[in-house]
């Protein structure tokens, strides 16, 4: 790497140790040297020589990512499967070879590109290169590895739903680029389940082509050494016709407030979003600087207001995305529920200030120096340079433009920042995405039109709620009739429910049994046995215990007893009002009445009553834990008439971490001794 | 070991300059440096690297959690925060503005034996980094405003790291039980309660005892003129007198009486987990190199023995690994298994032992031995590619090895390890009656 030095060296100057020292004359830094050449098969290669240590790294960028997916998730699963079998090696053999020379190869796919990279010592380079070439060009995609991967991906999707920030960003892409735009594509359980091994092989065959990729090589190697090795390693990789897929233009959804209910949230994730400009548009950099002024580092304005003045949040930010053809300008913050609307107003106010006032010179200069300085510090890392070269090639940015970035950015003025804000950050062109507790909805409605979406980013039909045509008393009365009538319900004094249980968590499945014994008014004993995990609970009139994996039973704190006693009630849904529960119908949609049910002990559940059968089809329950609130849904499927009462055949309980299915059988009014509701070992 | 060598250095090398000899091992390009002491005892190491217009500075203080009063734990780490507050010539909340305004970055970390502060700045701002470090060395304002702010911040950090993370308490519990009755029995984050009740006078005393030139090592690495750098260092740090000699408690570590077991109910955890800890060799001990290689064989990559057995073959764990944390006077060896849904901690624990026992009985294969060697070479060389990494390594070798040039030669110590050594350390350190076993069970919600 070469830099031009014009450092003036002066010795023996008196240094005032009580003042911030003046900087030495700045070195004019030129873009590091690199080489660019094309292999016979059409693969473009960038070489950044770095002889500091005898190491070499490789990074292949394929011009295809989520944006090219026919079934959302194909690109990323293809990438993740690359090093699970390639050339003539199985997944294990490949891992052993790579580990034997201390090389980790990672492959990731995001947005419009896939990147495969790894690094190692120069002396292992011949083997590294041949393994790397196998991984990129000759993956074998074994069925057994595909079958192991899919459940892992599904578990990942489930966990994504528990991360409000990433839901807000996915929604922001939909709102800004359009509901069905390729840039807004996101893998779902359904899309991943529809992917076959043939889809993966096809994706690889179409997109992983030398003329649809660039390779960056960084490290202790010269072009003369490198070219013959690369020609040999990639000799079998042939170019073919690759049709460049042009993205359709953005078609933003109506400007407004997009709300995604996440019951139990204690914080709201806010993402204000507007459509930005393409990367090479002359307005791109002034607009990017608007993002820095608001959310870049500790000096950004949202840090000063949202965080330091109001303490609404620890994590404000703002950015302009960096894609070739279209971009989003986004301000983000995770704030306490109660201040959601106030925080939105603060963000809007800060954006308005950018439009209405010029940024003071000193503040602007400090921010520009920080942004440009951080960029230049990265020049020390040769991989950073390689990354810039590959991205510039992808988006068609000229090297002259790349090289003049620091001086061009440093010359941006307050007037340019203000003009960009006035042009692109208009109030009536900014949508607001919020993922948070349903409780905050009434306050949001005061701010403007609210469009409601669910965690799968589908519109909620509550936009067309059906009319509620029944009182809650009548509804619960009909439910009692549907169950078998009040008399029949109260005739059941004891009940044994047995089930075949299966627990699914990520790729793992555990099967076992559950036996629940109940006796009125509120005795209960449940044994859940999933082979190695065993849990037993007891509740009698005054006390309650739990035991795990055969440990001595522990008494539950008396504060929880009322709650557990109520839960021990036989056919609880038929006795809600009698037991002092409060119930309120909130809406009717999709043929279901949604009823908020609050127990005398304070628990809040949402019951779904089917409008035709008047039986319970689902219960939503929010559990709080120190890690945050978690929504549990229990769905009931298929009811049978068992000696005159309707009881569910099956239930599926789901939370972000696992799902549990129970298939039930029942014994009505068996004889159960009271002592069975008290543990024998305490 | 450190004690003896450091005395030797301070006595014999008041102004000591060394242009390092250049042995070449493992094909690494040698790192050249010069080093000397200021009359006040500050040790200075300069490494010029003109490959990029960047300067990294490291100020390594020999003060860690083990230097704390057991009734006032968390002090060393607390200072890591306090050092971003005001000094005589720098107002509060200004240090990060200075550095970010210059296009640089800053950070710090605290361990059992050390606290390390570092900057990365464009090379023309070298003076700014040195000036801030010199202000913090002796002109820090240890006063109510800053102390109160940082008490709150440190408590949030503790919540984040220990209290709100699955298995977040394992590190504290492991050190508490593995190093009982020694100064490693508490961890750098310390006790929130101790920080709450500490007085300003106590903080001042700690500052004056440890933040002295003769307790520090300053490294400057990057694109600068060494002659000029010496002038700056003289001007900024030469003004301070030498601090009083620090009397440190001798490190005493009683034998572990027996295996210690504890079951922890954790309401943040989704899956059970097992953490198994043993005492390991101290930093620089020849055995610690054999232990590192053993760890690579057990846990390196997807072909590691633990991954292959527990995750891939038996599918009883979703994750399993082992690692070595070497300290100045001892070390911790840990093996970890995160239990797969529906499997038991007992199965996972037994499988980990059985993999260790296989090595104790049969040793390791030639392929594994070669893999471990290659892995050490790779880590050693890759860890010395940018200015900040090199600066941190130079400080470490000077302080703990008494020989800065180990930055070029330490790899040789791995080459001395034999297959038999790996089998021997597996037997010697992984002893069933000398371990701490922590079992985490998700708490029913």
Coordinates of C-alpha atoms in Angstrom, one line a residue, chain B residues 78-321:
Chain B
X78 CA -15.1 0.8 37.8
X79 CA -12.0 2.9 36.8
X80 CA -12.3 1.6 33.3
X81 CA -15.5 3.7 33.2
X82 CA -14.4 6.6 35.4
X83 CA -11.5 7.2 33.0
X84 CA -13.9 8.6 30.5
X85 CA -15.0 11.4 32.9
X86 CA -13.2 14.7 33.6
X87 CA -9.5 15.5 34.2
X88 CA -7.8 18.8 35.1
X89 CA -7.8 20.0 31.5
X90 CA -10.6 18.0 29.9
X91 CA -14.3 18.6 30.9
X92 CA -16.7 15.8 31.4
X93 CA -18.1 13.9 28.4
X94 CA -15.4 15.3 26.1
X95 CA -12.9 12.5 25.6
X96 CA -15.1 10.6 23.2
X97 CA -16.0 13.8 21.3
X98 CA -12.3 14.6 20.9
X99 CA -11.5 11.1 19.6
X100 CA -14.6 10.8 17.3
X101 CA -14.1 14.4 16.0
X102 CA -10.6 13.3 15.1
X103 CA -12.0 10.3 13.2
X104 CA -10.7 7.8 15.8
X105 CA -12.0 5.2 18.1
X106 CA -11.4 4.2 21.7
X107 CA -12.1 1.5 24.2
X108 CA -10.8 -0.3 27.3
X109 CA -11.1 -3.6 29.1
X110 CA -10.4 -5.0 32.6
X111 CA -9.3 -8.5 33.5
X112 CA -8.1 -10.3 36.6
X113 CA -4.5 -9.0 36.3
X114 CA -4.7 -5.9 34.1
X115 CA -6.7 -2.9 32.9
X116 CA -5.9 -1.9 29.3
X117 CA -6.9 1.4 27.6
X118 CA -6.5 1.9 23.9
X119 CA -7.0 4.4 21.0
X120 CA -6.9 4.2 17.3
X121 CA -6.4 7.5 15.6
X122 CA -5.3 8.9 12.2
X123 CA -1.6 9.2 12.5
X124 CA -1.6 13.0 12.6
X125 CA -3.5 12.8 15.8
X126 CA -0.9 10.8 17.7
X127 CA -0.5 13.7 20.2
X128 CA -4.2 13.8 21.0
X129 CA -4.1 10.1 22.1
X130 CA -1.0 10.6 24.2
X131 CA -2.3 13.8 25.8
X132 CA -5.6 12.1 26.8
X133 CA -3.8 9.1 28.3
X134 CA -1.4 11.3 30.2
X135 CA -4.3 13.4 31.6
X136 CA -6.0 10.2 32.8
X137 CA -2.8 8.8 34.4
X138 CA -2.5 11.4 37.1
X139 CA -5.1 14.2 36.6
X140 CA -8.4 12.4 36.7
X141 CA -11.1 14.0 38.8
X142 CA -12.2 11.3 41.2
X143 CA -15.3 13.2 42.4
X144 CA -19.0 12.8 43.1
X145 CA -20.5 13.8 39.7
X146 CA -18.5 11.3 37.7
X147 CA -18.6 8.5 40.3
X148 CA -22.4 8.8 40.6
X149 CA -23.0 8.7 36.9
X150 CA -20.7 5.7 36.4
X151 CA -22.2 3.7 39.4
X152 CA -25.5 3.7 37.4
X153 CA -23.9 2.8 34.1
X154 CA -21.9 -0.1 35.6
X155 CA -25.0 -1.5 37.3
X156 CA -26.8 -1.6 33.9
X157 CA -23.7 -3.3 32.4
X158 CA -23.8 -5.9 35.1
X159 CA -27.5 -6.5 34.5
X160 CA -26.8 -6.9 30.8
X161 CA -23.9 -9.3 31.2
X162 CA -24.8 -11.4 34.2
X163 CA -28.3 -11.0 35.3
X164 CA -30.3 -10.9 32.1
X165 CA -28.3 -13.4 30.0
X166 CA -28.9 -17.2 29.9
X167 CA -26.2 -18.9 32.0
X168 CA -24.9 -15.4 32.7
X169 CA -23.8 -16.3 36.2
X170 CA -21.6 -19.2 35.3
X171 CA -18.3 -17.2 35.1
X172 CA -18.8 -15.8 38.6
X173 CA -19.8 -19.1 40.1
X174 CA -16.9 -20.9 38.4
X175 CA -14.2 -18.6 39.7
X176 CA -15.8 -18.4 43.1
X177 CA -15.6 -22.2 43.5
X178 CA -12.6 -23.0 41.5
X179 CA -10.4 -20.4 43.1
X180 CA -11.9 -20.3 46.6
X181 CA -9.9 -18.3 49.2
X182 CA -7.7 -16.7 46.6
X183 CA -7.7 -13.3 44.9
X184 CA -9.1 -15.0 41.7
X185 CA -12.3 -16.0 43.6
X186 CA -14.2 -12.8 42.4
X187 CA -14.5 -11.6 38.8
X188 CA -13.7 -8.1 37.3
X189 CA -17.3 -7.0 37.2
X190 CA -17.3 -7.3 41.0
X191 CA -20.2 -6.7 43.4
X192 CA -22.7 -3.9 42.7
X193 CA -23.1 -3.6 46.5
X194 CA -19.3 -2.9 47.0
X195 CA -19.4 -0.2 44.4
X196 CA -22.5 1.4 46.0
X197 CA -21.0 1.7 49.4
X198 CA -17.5 2.7 48.4
X199 CA -16.5 6.3 49.3
X200 CA -14.8 8.9 47.2
X201 CA -11.8 8.6 49.5
X202 CA -11.5 4.8 48.7
X203 CA -11.7 5.4 45.0
X204 CA -9.0 8.1 45.3
X205 CA -6.7 5.8 47.2
X206 CA -7.1 3.1 44.6
X207 CA -6.3 5.6 41.8
X208 CA -3.3 6.9 43.5
X209 CA -1.9 3.5 44.3
X210 CA -2.2 1.9 40.8
X211 CA -2.5 4.6 38.2
X212 CA 1.2 5.6 38.3
X213 CA 3.8 5.7 35.6
X214 CA 5.8 2.9 37.2
X215 CA 2.8 0.6 37.0
X216 CA 2.1 1.1 33.3
X217 CA 3.4 0.1 29.9
X218 CA 2.7 2.4 27.0
X219 CA 2.8 1.1 23.5
X220 CA 2.6 3.2 20.3
X221 CA 2.2 1.3 17.1
X222 CA 1.7 2.5 13.5
X223 CA 2.8 5.2 11.2
X224 CA 4.8 7.8 13.2
X225 CA 8.3 9.1 13.6
X226 CA 9.9 7.3 16.6
X227 CA 12.1 10.3 17.5
X228 CA 9.2 12.6 17.6
X229 CA 7.1 10.1 19.5
X230 CA 9.8 10.0 22.2
X231 CA 9.6 13.8 22.6
X232 CA 5.8 13.7 23.0
X233 CA 6.1 10.9 25.5
X234 CA 8.6 12.8 27.5
X235 CA 6.5 16.0 27.4
X236 CA 3.2 14.3 28.4
X237 CA 4.4 11.6 30.8
X238 CA 7.8 12.7 31.9
X239 CA 6.3 15.4 34.2
X240 CA 5.0 12.8 36.7
X241 CA 7.1 11.6 39.6
X242 CA 7.5 7.9 40.2
X243 CA 4.7 6.5 42.3
X244 CA 5.3 4.6 45.5
X245 CA 6.4 0.9 45.0
X246 CA 3.3 -1.2 45.1
X247 CA 3.3 -4.0 47.6
X248 CA 1.1 -6.8 46.3
X249 CA -0.2 -9.7 48.3
X250 CA 1.5 -12.9 47.4
X251 CA -0.8 -15.2 45.4
X252 CA -1.9 -18.1 47.5
X253 CA -4.2 -20.9 46.2
X254 CA -5.3 -23.6 48.5
X255 CA -5.8 -27.1 47.1
X256 CA -9.4 -27.9 46.0
X257 CA -10.7 -30.3 48.6
X258 CA -13.1 -32.3 46.3
X259 CA -15.3 -32.0 43.3
X260 CA -17.8 -29.2 43.7
X261 CA -21.3 -29.4 42.2
X262 CA -24.1 -26.9 42.0
X263 CA -27.4 -26.9 40.1
X264 CA -28.7 -23.5 39.1
X265 CA -32.3 -22.7 38.1
X266 CA -32.2 -20.1 35.3
X267 CA -35.3 -18.4 34.1
X268 CA -33.5 -16.9 31.1
X269 CA -32.3 -20.2 29.7
X270 CA -34.4 -22.2 27.2
X271 CA -32.1 -25.3 27.4
X272 CA -30.2 -27.0 30.2
X273 CA -26.4 -26.7 30.1
X274 CA -23.3 -28.1 31.9
X275 CA -20.2 -26.0 32.6
X276 CA -17.3 -28.0 33.9
X277 CA -14.2 -26.2 35.1
X278 CA -10.6 -27.3 36.1
X279 CA -7.6 -25.4 37.3
X280 CA -5.1 -24.9 34.4
X281 CA -1.5 -23.8 34.1
X282 CA -0.6 -20.1 34.4
X283 CA 0.3 -17.9 31.5
X284 CA 3.7 -18.8 30.0
X285 CA 3.8 -22.2 31.7
X286 CA 5.1 -24.8 29.1
X287 CA 2.0 -26.9 29.9
X288 CA -0.3 -24.1 28.8
X289 CA 0.8 -24.6 25.2
X290 CA 0.0 -28.3 25.3
X291 CA -3.4 -27.4 26.9
X292 CA -4.1 -25.0 24.0
X293 CA -3.4 -27.7 21.5
X294 CA -5.6 -30.2 23.4
X295 CA -8.4 -27.6 23.3
X296 CA -8.1 -27.3 19.5
X297 CA -8.4 -31.1 19.3
X298 CA -11.4 -31.2 21.5
X299 CA -13.2 -28.1 20.2
X300 CA -11.6 -26.8 17.0
X301 CA -14.1 -26.5 14.1
X302 CA -16.7 -29.0 13.2
X303 CA -14.2 -31.8 13.2
X304 CA -13.4 -31.3 16.9
X305 CA -14.1 -34.3 19.1
X306 CA -16.7 -32.7 21.3
X307 CA -18.8 -31.4 18.3
X308 CA -18.5 -34.7 16.4
X309 CA -19.6 -36.8 19.4
X310 CA -22.1 -34.6 21.2
X311 CA -23.7 -32.5 18.4
X312 CA -23.3 -34.5 15.3
X313 CA -23.2 -38.2 16.3
X314 CA -25.2 -38.5 19.6
X315 CA -27.2 -35.3 19.0
X316 CA -27.4 -34.8 22.8
X317 CA -26.1 -31.2 22.7
X318 CA -26.8 -28.2 20.5
X319 CA -23.3 -26.8 21.2
X320 CA -20.2 -28.2 23.0
X321 CA -16.8 -26.7 23.3

